[in-house]
Structure formats: structure tokens, C-alpha cells
Coordinates of C-alpha atoms and ligand atoms in Angstrom, one line a residue:
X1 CA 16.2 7.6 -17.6
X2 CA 15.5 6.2 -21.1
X3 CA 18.0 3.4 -22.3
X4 CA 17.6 3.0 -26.5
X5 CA 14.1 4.5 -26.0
X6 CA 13.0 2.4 -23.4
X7 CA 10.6 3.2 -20.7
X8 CA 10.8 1.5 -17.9
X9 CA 8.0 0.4 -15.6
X10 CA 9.8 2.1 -12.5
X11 CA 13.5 3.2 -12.7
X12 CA 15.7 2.3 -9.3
X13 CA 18.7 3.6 -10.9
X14 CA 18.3 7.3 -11.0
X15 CA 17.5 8.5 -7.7
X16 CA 20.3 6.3 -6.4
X17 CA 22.9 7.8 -8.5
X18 CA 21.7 11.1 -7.7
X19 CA 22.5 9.6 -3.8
X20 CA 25.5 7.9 -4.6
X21 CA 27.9 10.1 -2.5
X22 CA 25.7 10.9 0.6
X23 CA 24.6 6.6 0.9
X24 CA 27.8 5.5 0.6
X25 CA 28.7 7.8 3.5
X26 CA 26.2 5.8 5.3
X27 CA 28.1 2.6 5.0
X28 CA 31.2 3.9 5.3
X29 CA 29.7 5.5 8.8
X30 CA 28.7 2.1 9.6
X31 CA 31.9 0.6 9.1
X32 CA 33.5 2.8 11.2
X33 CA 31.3 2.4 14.2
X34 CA 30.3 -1.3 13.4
X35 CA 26.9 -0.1 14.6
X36 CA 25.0 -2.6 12.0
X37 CA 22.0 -3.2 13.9
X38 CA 20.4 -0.5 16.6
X39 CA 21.8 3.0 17.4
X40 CA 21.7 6.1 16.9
X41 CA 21.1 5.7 13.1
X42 CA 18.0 3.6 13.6
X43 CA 16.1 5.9 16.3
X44 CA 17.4 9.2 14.2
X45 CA 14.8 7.6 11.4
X46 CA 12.0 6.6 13.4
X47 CA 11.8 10.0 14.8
X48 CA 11.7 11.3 11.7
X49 CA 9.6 9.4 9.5
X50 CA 7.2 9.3 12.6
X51 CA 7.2 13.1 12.2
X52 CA 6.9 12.8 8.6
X53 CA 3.7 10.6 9.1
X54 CA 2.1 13.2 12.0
X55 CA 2.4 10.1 14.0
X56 CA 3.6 10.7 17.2
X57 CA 5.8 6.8 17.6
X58 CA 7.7 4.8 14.5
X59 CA 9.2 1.6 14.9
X60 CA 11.5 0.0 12.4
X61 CA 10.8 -3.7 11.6
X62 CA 12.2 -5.7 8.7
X63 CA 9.7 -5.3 6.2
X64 CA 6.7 -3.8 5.2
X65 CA 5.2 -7.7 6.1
X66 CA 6.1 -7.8 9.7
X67 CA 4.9 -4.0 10.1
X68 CA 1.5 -5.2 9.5
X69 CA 1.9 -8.6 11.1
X70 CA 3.3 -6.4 14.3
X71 CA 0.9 -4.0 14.5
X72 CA -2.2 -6.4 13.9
X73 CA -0.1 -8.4 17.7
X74 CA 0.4 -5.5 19.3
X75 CA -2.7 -3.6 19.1
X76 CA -4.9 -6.9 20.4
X77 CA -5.8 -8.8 17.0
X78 CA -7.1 -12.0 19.1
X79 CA -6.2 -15.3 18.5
X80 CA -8.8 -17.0 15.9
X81 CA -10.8 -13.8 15.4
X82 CA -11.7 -12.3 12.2
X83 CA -9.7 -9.2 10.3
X84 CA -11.7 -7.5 7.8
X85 CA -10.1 -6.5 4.3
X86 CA -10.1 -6.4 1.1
X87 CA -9.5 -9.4 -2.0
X88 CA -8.1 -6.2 -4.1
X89 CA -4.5 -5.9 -2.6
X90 CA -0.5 -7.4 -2.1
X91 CA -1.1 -11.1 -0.4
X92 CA 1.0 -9.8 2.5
X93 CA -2.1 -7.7 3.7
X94 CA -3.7 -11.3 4.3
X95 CA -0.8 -13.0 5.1
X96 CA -0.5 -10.9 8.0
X97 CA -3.9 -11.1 9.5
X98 CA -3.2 -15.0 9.1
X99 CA 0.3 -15.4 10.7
X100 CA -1.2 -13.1 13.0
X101 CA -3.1 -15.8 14.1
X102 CA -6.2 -13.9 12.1
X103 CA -8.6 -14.9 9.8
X104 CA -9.3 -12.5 7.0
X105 CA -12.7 -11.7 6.0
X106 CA -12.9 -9.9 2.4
X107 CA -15.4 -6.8 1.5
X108 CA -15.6 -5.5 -2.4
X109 CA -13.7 -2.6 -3.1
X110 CA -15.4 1.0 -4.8
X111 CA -15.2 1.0 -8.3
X112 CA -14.1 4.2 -8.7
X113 CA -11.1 4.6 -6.1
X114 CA -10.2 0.2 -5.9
X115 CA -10.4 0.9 -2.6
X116 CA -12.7 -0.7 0.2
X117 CA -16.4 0.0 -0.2
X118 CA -16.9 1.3 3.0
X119 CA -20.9 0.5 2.3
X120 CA -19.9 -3.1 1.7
X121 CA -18.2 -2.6 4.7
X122 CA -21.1 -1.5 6.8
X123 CA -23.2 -4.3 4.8
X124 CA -21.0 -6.8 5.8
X125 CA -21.2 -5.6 9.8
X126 CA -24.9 -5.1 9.6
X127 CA -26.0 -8.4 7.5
X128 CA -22.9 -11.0 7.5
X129 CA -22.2 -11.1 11.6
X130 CA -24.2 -11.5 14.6
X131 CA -24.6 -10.2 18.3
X132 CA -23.5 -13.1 20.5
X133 CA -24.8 -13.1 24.1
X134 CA -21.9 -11.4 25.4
X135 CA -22.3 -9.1 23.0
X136 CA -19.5 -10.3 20.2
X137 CA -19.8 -9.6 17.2
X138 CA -19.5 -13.0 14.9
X139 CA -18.7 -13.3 11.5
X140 CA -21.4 -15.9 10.2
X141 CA -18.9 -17.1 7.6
X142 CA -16.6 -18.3 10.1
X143 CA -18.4 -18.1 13.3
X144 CA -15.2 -16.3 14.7
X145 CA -15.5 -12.9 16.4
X146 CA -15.1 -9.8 14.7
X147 CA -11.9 -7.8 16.0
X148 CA -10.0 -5.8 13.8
X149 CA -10.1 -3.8 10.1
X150 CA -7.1 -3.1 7.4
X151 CA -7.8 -1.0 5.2
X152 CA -5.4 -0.5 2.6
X153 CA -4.2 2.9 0.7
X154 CA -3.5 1.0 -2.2
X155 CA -1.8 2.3 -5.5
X156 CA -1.1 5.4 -3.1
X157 CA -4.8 6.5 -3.1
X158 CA -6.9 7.0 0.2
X159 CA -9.2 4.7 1.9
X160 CA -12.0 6.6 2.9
X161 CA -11.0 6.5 7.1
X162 CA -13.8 8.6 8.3
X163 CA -16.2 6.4 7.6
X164 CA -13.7 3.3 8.4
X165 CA -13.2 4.9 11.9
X166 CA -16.8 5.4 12.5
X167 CA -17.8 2.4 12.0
X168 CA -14.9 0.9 14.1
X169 CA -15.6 3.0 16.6
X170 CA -19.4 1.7 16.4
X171 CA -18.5 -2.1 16.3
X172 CA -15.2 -1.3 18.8
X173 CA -12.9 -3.1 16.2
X174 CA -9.5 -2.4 15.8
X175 CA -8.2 -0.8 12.7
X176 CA -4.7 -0.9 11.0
X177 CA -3.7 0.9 8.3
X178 CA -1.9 -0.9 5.0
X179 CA 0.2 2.1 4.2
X180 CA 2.6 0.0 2.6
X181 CA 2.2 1.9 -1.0
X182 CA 0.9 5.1 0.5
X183 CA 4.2 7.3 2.2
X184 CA 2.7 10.7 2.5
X185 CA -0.6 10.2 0.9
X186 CA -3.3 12.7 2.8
X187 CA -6.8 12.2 3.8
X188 CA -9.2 15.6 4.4
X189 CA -11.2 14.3 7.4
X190 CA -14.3 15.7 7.1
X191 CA -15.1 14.9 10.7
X192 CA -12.0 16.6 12.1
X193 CA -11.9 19.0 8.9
X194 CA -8.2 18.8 8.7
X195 CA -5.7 16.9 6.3
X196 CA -4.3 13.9 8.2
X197 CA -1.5 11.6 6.8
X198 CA -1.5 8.0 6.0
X199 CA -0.5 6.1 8.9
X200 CA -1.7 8.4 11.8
X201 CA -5.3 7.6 11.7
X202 CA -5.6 3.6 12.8
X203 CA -4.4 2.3 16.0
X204 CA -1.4 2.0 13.8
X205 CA -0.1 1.9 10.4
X206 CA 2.0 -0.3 8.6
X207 CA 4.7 1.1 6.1
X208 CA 7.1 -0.6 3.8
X209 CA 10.6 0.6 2.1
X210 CA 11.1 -2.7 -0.1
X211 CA 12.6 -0.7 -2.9
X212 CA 10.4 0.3 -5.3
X213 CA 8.0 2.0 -2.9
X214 CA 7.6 5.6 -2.6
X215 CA 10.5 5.9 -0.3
X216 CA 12.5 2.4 -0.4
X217 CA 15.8 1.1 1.2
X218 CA 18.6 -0.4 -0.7
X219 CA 16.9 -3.6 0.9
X220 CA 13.9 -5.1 2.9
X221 CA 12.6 -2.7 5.2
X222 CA 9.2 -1.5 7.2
X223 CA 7.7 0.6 10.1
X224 CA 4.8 0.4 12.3
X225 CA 3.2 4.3 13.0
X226 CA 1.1 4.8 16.0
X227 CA 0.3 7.7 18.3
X228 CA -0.2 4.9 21.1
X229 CA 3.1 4.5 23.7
X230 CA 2.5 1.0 24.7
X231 CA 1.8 0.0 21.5
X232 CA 5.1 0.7 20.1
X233 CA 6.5 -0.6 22.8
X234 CA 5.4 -4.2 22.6
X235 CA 5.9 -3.6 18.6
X236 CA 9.8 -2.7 19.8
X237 CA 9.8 -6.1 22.1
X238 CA 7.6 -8.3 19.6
X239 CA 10.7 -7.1 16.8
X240 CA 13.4 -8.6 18.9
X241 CA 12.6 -11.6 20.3
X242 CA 9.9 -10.3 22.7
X243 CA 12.8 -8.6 25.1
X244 CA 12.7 -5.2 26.7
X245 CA 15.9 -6.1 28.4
X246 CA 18.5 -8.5 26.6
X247 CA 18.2 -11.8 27.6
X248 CA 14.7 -10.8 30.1
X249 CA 12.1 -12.5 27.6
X250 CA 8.2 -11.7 28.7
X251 CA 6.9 -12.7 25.1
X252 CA 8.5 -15.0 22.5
X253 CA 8.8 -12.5 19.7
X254 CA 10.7 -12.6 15.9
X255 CA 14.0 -11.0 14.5
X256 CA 11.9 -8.5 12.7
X257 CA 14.6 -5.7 13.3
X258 CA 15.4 -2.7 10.4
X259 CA 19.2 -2.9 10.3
X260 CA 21.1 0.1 11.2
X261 CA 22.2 0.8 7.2
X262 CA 19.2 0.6 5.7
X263 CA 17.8 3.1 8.4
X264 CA 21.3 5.2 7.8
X265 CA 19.7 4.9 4.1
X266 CA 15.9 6.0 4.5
X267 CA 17.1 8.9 6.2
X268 CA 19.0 10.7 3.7
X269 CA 16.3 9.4 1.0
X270 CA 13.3 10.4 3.2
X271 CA 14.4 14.3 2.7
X272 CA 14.0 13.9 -1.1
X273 CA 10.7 12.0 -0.8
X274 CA 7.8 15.3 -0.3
X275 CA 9.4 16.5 -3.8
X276 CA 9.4 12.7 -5.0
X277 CA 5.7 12.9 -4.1
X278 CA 5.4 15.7 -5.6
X279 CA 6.8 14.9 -9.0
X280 CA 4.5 11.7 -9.1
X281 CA 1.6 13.8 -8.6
X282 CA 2.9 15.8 -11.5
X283 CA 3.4 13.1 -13.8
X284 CA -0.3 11.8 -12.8
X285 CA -1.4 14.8 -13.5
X286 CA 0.5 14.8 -17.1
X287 CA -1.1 11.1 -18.0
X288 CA -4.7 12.6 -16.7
X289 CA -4.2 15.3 -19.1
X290 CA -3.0 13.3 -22.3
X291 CA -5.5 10.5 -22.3
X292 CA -8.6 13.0 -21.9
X293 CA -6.8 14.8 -24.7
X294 CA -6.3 12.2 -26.6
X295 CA -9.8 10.0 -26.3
X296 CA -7.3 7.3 -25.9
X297 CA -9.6 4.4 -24.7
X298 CA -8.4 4.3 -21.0
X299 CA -9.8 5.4 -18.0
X300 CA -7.3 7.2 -15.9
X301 CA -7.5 6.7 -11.9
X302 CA -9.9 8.7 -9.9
X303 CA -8.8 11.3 -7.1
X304 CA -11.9 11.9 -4.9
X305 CA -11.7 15.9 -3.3
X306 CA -10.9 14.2 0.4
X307 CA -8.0 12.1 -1.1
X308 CA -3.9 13.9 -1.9
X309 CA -2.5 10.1 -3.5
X310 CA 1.0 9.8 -3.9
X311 CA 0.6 7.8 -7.0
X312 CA 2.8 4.5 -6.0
X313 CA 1.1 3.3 -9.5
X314 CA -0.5 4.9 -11.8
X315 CA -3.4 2.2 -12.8
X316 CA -5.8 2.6 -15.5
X317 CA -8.2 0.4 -17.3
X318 CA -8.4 -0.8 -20.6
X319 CA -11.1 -3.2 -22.7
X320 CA -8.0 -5.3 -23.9
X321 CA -5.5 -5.0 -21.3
X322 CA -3.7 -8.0 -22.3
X323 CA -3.3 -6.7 -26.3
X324 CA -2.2 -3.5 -25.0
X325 CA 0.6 -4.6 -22.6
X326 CA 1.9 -6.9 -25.8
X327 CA 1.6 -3.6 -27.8
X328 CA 3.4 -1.1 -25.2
X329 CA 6.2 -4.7 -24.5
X330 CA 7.1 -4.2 -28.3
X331 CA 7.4 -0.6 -28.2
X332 CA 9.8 -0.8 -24.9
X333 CA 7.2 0.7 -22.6
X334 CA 6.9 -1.9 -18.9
X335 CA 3.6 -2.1 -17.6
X336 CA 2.6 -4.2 -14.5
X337 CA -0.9 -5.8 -13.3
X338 CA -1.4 -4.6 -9.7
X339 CA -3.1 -7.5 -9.1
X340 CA -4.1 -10.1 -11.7
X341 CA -5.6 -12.5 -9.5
X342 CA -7.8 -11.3 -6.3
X343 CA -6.8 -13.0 -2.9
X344 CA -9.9 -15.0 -2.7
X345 CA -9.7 -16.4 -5.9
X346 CA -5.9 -17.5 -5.2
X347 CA -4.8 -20.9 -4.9
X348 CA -3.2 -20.0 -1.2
X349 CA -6.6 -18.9 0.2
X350 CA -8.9 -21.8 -1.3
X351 CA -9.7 -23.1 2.3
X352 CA -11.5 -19.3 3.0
X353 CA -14.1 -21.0 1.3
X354 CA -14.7 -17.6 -1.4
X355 CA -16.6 -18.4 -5.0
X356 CA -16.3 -16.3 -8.3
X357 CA -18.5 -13.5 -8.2
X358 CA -18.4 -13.1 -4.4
X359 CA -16.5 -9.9 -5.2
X360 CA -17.8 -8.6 -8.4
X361 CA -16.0 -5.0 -8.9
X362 CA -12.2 -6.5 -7.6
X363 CA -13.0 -9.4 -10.0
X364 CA -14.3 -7.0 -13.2
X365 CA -11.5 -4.9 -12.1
X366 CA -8.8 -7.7 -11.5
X367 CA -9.0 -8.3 -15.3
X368 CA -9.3 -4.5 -16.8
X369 CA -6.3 -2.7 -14.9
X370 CA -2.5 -2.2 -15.9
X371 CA -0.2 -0.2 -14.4
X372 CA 1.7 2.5 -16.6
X373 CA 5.1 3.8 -16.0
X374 CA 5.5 6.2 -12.8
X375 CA 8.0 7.0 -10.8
X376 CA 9.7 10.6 -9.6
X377 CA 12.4 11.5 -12.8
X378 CA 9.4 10.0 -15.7
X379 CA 9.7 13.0 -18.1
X380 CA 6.8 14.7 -20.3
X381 CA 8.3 13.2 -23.3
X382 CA 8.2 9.9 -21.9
X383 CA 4.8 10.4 -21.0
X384 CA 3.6 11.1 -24.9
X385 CA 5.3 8.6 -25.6
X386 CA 3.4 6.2 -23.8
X387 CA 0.2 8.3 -24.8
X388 CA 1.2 7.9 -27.9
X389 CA 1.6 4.5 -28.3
X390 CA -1.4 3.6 -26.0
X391 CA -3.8 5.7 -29.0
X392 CA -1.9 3.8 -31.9
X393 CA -3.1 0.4 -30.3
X394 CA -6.7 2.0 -29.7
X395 CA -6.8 2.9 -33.3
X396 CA -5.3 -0.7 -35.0
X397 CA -8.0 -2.2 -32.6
X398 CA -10.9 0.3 -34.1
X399 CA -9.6 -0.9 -37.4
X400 CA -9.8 -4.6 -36.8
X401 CA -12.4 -4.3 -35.5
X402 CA -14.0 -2.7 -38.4
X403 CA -12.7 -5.8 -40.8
X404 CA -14.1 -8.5 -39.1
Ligands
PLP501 C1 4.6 -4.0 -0.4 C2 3.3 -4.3 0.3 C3 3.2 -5.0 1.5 C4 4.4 -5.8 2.1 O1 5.6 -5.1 2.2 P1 7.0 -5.9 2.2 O2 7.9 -4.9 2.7 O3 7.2 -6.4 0.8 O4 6.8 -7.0 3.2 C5 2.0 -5.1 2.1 N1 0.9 -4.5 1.6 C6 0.9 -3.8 0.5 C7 -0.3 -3.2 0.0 C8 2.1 -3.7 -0.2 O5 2.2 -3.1 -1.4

């Protein structure tokens, strides 16, 4: 969609009105039943966004937020024990691990996918923590046990789980999946030499349909995948007030329900999302190909061979990221910063106890990245466009440059 030649950052217009007809059956359905919460509506989507992640349970919840936060309960996260993840990410990853009743630990990220360093990771469980007596491992930061891992798929790109899993397994930590940005993304197990989907490798993942994720509501919205029974089934009580029963209480829990609308929603959206995938991957692709083209100055994203990304963002980096977003902002192209400010560096997290330069790629990183136009309907022209635009700044930088 271009209005007077603007590009948006992400459009949430156009694949709505494509929907209009068939999601406003949905409400209408609703109205008719007055089936608002729970139903047929909500387990018809968990089946099938469970089978749409290879994961063999799904379990609405109210946002992407309270997946993680769920999931992190449910699969044993202990009270006052350490989660291990990384400063490069949404808050809510830590916010979880936290109102989980965590604490989170950070490890750098790779400097080529922005995604944890799994040998910072095995650094970190090798050097930073200790054997107690009983055999605990203890994070010398905090002198809290070690318990769980969440990894995130951010921008839509792969953690590397193999070697996540392995050394889980090794340390017999518990990991959970951020696949809040990563719907359909695939990782090519080496160890199990198959393609697995986001979400079906941890004890669980965590998904989130806010709306401007790969598959959105028109709404708040998330899911917890796992292939483990009880877990989902505490994730189901936890959700509603810690009931299996109404009124029968054996946990105290939250209102984290996904209404029965937003569910009636995802559904009809979810068939559309593998050729939304699809199309994003097609318009990474397009950018990959223009800026090598063009020498443009910015270094597209990297896809490693075990990694399919579903390209929530496209995110490249720039040596003046803030001149270039002012440039691209006058010419009617949005850009984004996914995320200016690292989580141990923010205000929020200060008692953590983290210094600059603890994390020296997320923090390079942190001020180098912005995040280009992408979503499904972005056209080719669009696309030169921002090309385009991106080499015009490059070259009235060269030439400044060259004055002073
Ligand atoms: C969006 C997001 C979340 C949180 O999801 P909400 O639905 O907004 O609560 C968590 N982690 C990451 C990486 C996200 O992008």
C-alpha cells in the first residue's frame, strides 16, 4: 500500500481488508453464540496453530507476555533461580523471567545472526557458575541456582537450538523458546537432520499475535507450544485462575485467557500466513539483492544454511544510522530501531548490577541497526525505492565527507 508515496514501516491495513468479509463473519458468529471467551472457536485454533508449529499441544493466553511468563511456571522455572538470556531482545523476554519469579542472567549475542552466542553461552556455564555440594549449579553473579534458558528467535531468525539443547541437556536446565517474532521460522537440526519449527524444540515455546507480528490478532494475543501434556495443562489452569474445574482452585493463577474473537480471527488469518512467510522471504531476498547491487553502505542480515527466518524485520546496519533514518523520514520511508537500548543498560534493570561493555557486540550492535520496511504486500518498486534512497544518503555522506 503506498499513500502519496509513502512507505510505511509495516502496513496493518492491507491484509485486513483483503479479510474484511471472512473476520467480520467471525464477530458476527460470535454475536450469535455469545461465545466471547472459550469454545469451540478457541480450541479449533490451538489445534491448528499447534499443528502449524509441529508441536503436538497449543494453549491460548492473552499475550505473547504471559506465554512466556506461563511457560517459564509451568515447566518448573524455580522461585529465585536464575534464567539465562540475552540483553539483545523485547523487555518482555526479561520481564517474564522476572514476574516469573526469575532472575535473568544476560550472555552476548553472535555478531553475525544477533542472536545468542551459544559459545558465550557455554562460557558463561563453564566460567561464571559453580558446582554447589548438591550439585547445583550457581550463577556467581547472583549466587542463585541456574534453572532455565530463553533463547530468543529474534527479528524472525533462528537461535542456533542444537547447541542450546545440548548444553541444556548437559547442565539439565530448562529451555523456553521466545518465538514471539518467529511464526514458522525453521531450524535444520543437524543432530536429528531434519527441519524443525520454531516453537517445538524447548520444553515449550512462547508465541505472540500483538498485531504487527507475523500472524497478529485484531488485539492482544499469545500461545504457549509444547509437545509435553502436563505442561499445557497447568499452562490451561495457570491462564484461568489456576482452576481445572470452575470454582475448584489448586493454584492461584491470572486471567491470561485468548478471547474467543481473536482466536475466531487467527484462524482465518493463520491459513494466509505460510504464503505471508513466504512473501517476506521474497522481499528479503529483493533488499539482499539491491544493496549488494548497489554497494549501498549497509549490511544486509545474515541467513546461516541451518536457519529458514521469517523475516519479522528486516534489520541492517549502517555507520550513521541516525542520519539515515532522518534521510529515509524525509523521503516518507518508516524505519524502526529493534532495540536502541540493550536490557542491561535500561533504566528498569539497573539493580542487575550490568556495566557498559559487559556485552560488547549487543552494545556495538544496539547503536548500528535500523529496521527497513517489511511486511507481506511490500512491492519491488517499493523496495528500489528504499534502495534508492538508502544509496543517495551514502553518496551526500561520501561527499561531505570529502569537503571537510
Ligand atoms: C512481542 C514480543 C514479546 C511479547 O509479546 P506481547 O504479545 O507484546 O506480550 C516477547 N518477546 C519478543 C521477542 C517480542 O517481540
Amino acid at each position: 500500500m503506498t499513500t502519496n508515496g509513502k512507505i510505511p514501516f509495516l502496513d496493518l491495513i492491507a491484509p485486513h481488508a483483503e479479510l474484511k468479509e471472512e473476520l467480520c463473519e467471525i464477530f458476527a458468529a460470535a454475536l450469535k453464540t455469545g461465545g466471547f471467551v472459550g469454545g469451540p472457536m478457541v480450541e479449533g485454533f490451538e489445534r491448528d496453530f499447534a499443528q502449524f508449529c509441529g508441536a503436538q499441544h497449543c494453549v491460548g493466553v492473552s499475550s505473547g507476555t504471559d506465554a512466556l511468563r506461563f511457560a517459564l511456571m509451568a515447566a518448573g522455572l524455580k522461585q529465585g533461580s536464575v534464567a539465562v538470556t540475552v540483553p539483545n531482545t523485547f523487555i518482555a523476554t526479561a520481564e517474564a523471567i522476572t514476574q516469573a519469579g526469575g532472575i535473568p542472567d544476560f550472555v552476548d549475542i553472535d555478531e553475525r545472526t544477533y542472536n545468542m552466542d551459544v559459545t558465550k553461552l557455554q562460557e558463561y556455564l563453564e566460567s561464571q557458575c559453580s558446582v554447589s555440594e548438591e550439585g547445583k549449579l550457581i550463577s556467581k553473579r547472583s549466587n542463585r541456582p541456574v534453572t532455565a534458558i530463553v533463547p530468543v528467535h529474534l527479528y524472525g531468525q533462528m537461535a542456533d537450538m542444537d547447541a542450546i539443547l545440548e548444553l541444556a541437556e548437559q547442565y539439565r536446565l530448562i529451555v523456553v523458546e521466545d518465538a514471539c517474532q518467529a511464526h514458522g521460522a525453521e531450524y535444520f537440526s543437524r543432530k536429528q537432520n531434519r527441519w524443525l519449527q520454531a516453537g517445538s524444540m524447548g520444553r515449550a515455546g512462547a508465541f505472540s499475535f500483538y498485531p504487527g507480528k507475523n500472524l497478529g490478532a485484531c488485539g492482544e494475543g499469545g500461545a504457549i507450544t509444547t509437545n509435553d501434556s502436563k505442561l499445557a495443562d497447568t499452562c490451561k489452569m495457570i491462564r484461568d485462575h489456576g482452576q481445572a474445574k470452575k470454582y475448584y482452585h489448586d493454584i492461584e493463577g491470572y486471567n491470561g485467557r485468548l478471547d474467543a474473537i481473536q482466536t475466531g480471527i487467527l484462524s482465518v488469518k493463520l491459513k494466509h500466513l505460510p504464503r505471508w512467510n513466504a512473501q517476506r522471504r521474497e522481499r528479503a531476498a529483493e533488499y539482499n539483492r539491491l544493496f549488494a547491487a548497489s554497494e549501498a553502505g549497509v549490511q544486509p542480515p545474515y541467513e546461516p544454511s541451518w536457519s529458514r527466518a521469517v523475516y519479522h524485520l528486516y534489520v541492517v546496519r549502517t555507520g550513521d544510522r541516525e542520519g539515515m533514518m532522518a534521510h529515509l523520514g524525509k523521503a516518507g520511508i518508516g524505519t524502526g530501531i529493534h532495540y536502541p537500548i540493550p536490557l542491561h543498560r535500561q533504566r528498569a534493570y539497573e539493580s542487575l548490577g550490568y556495566k557498559v561493555g559487559d556485552f560488547p557486540v549487543t552494545e556495538k550492535i544496539a547503536s548500528q541497526i535500523v529496521s527497513l520496511p517489511m511486511f507481506p504486500q511490500l512491492t519491488a518498486e517499493q523496495q528500489e525505492r528504499v534502495a534508492a534512497e538508502i544509496s543517495r544518503f551514502e553518496q551526500e555522506r561520501v561527499i561531505q565527507a570529502a569537503r571537510v
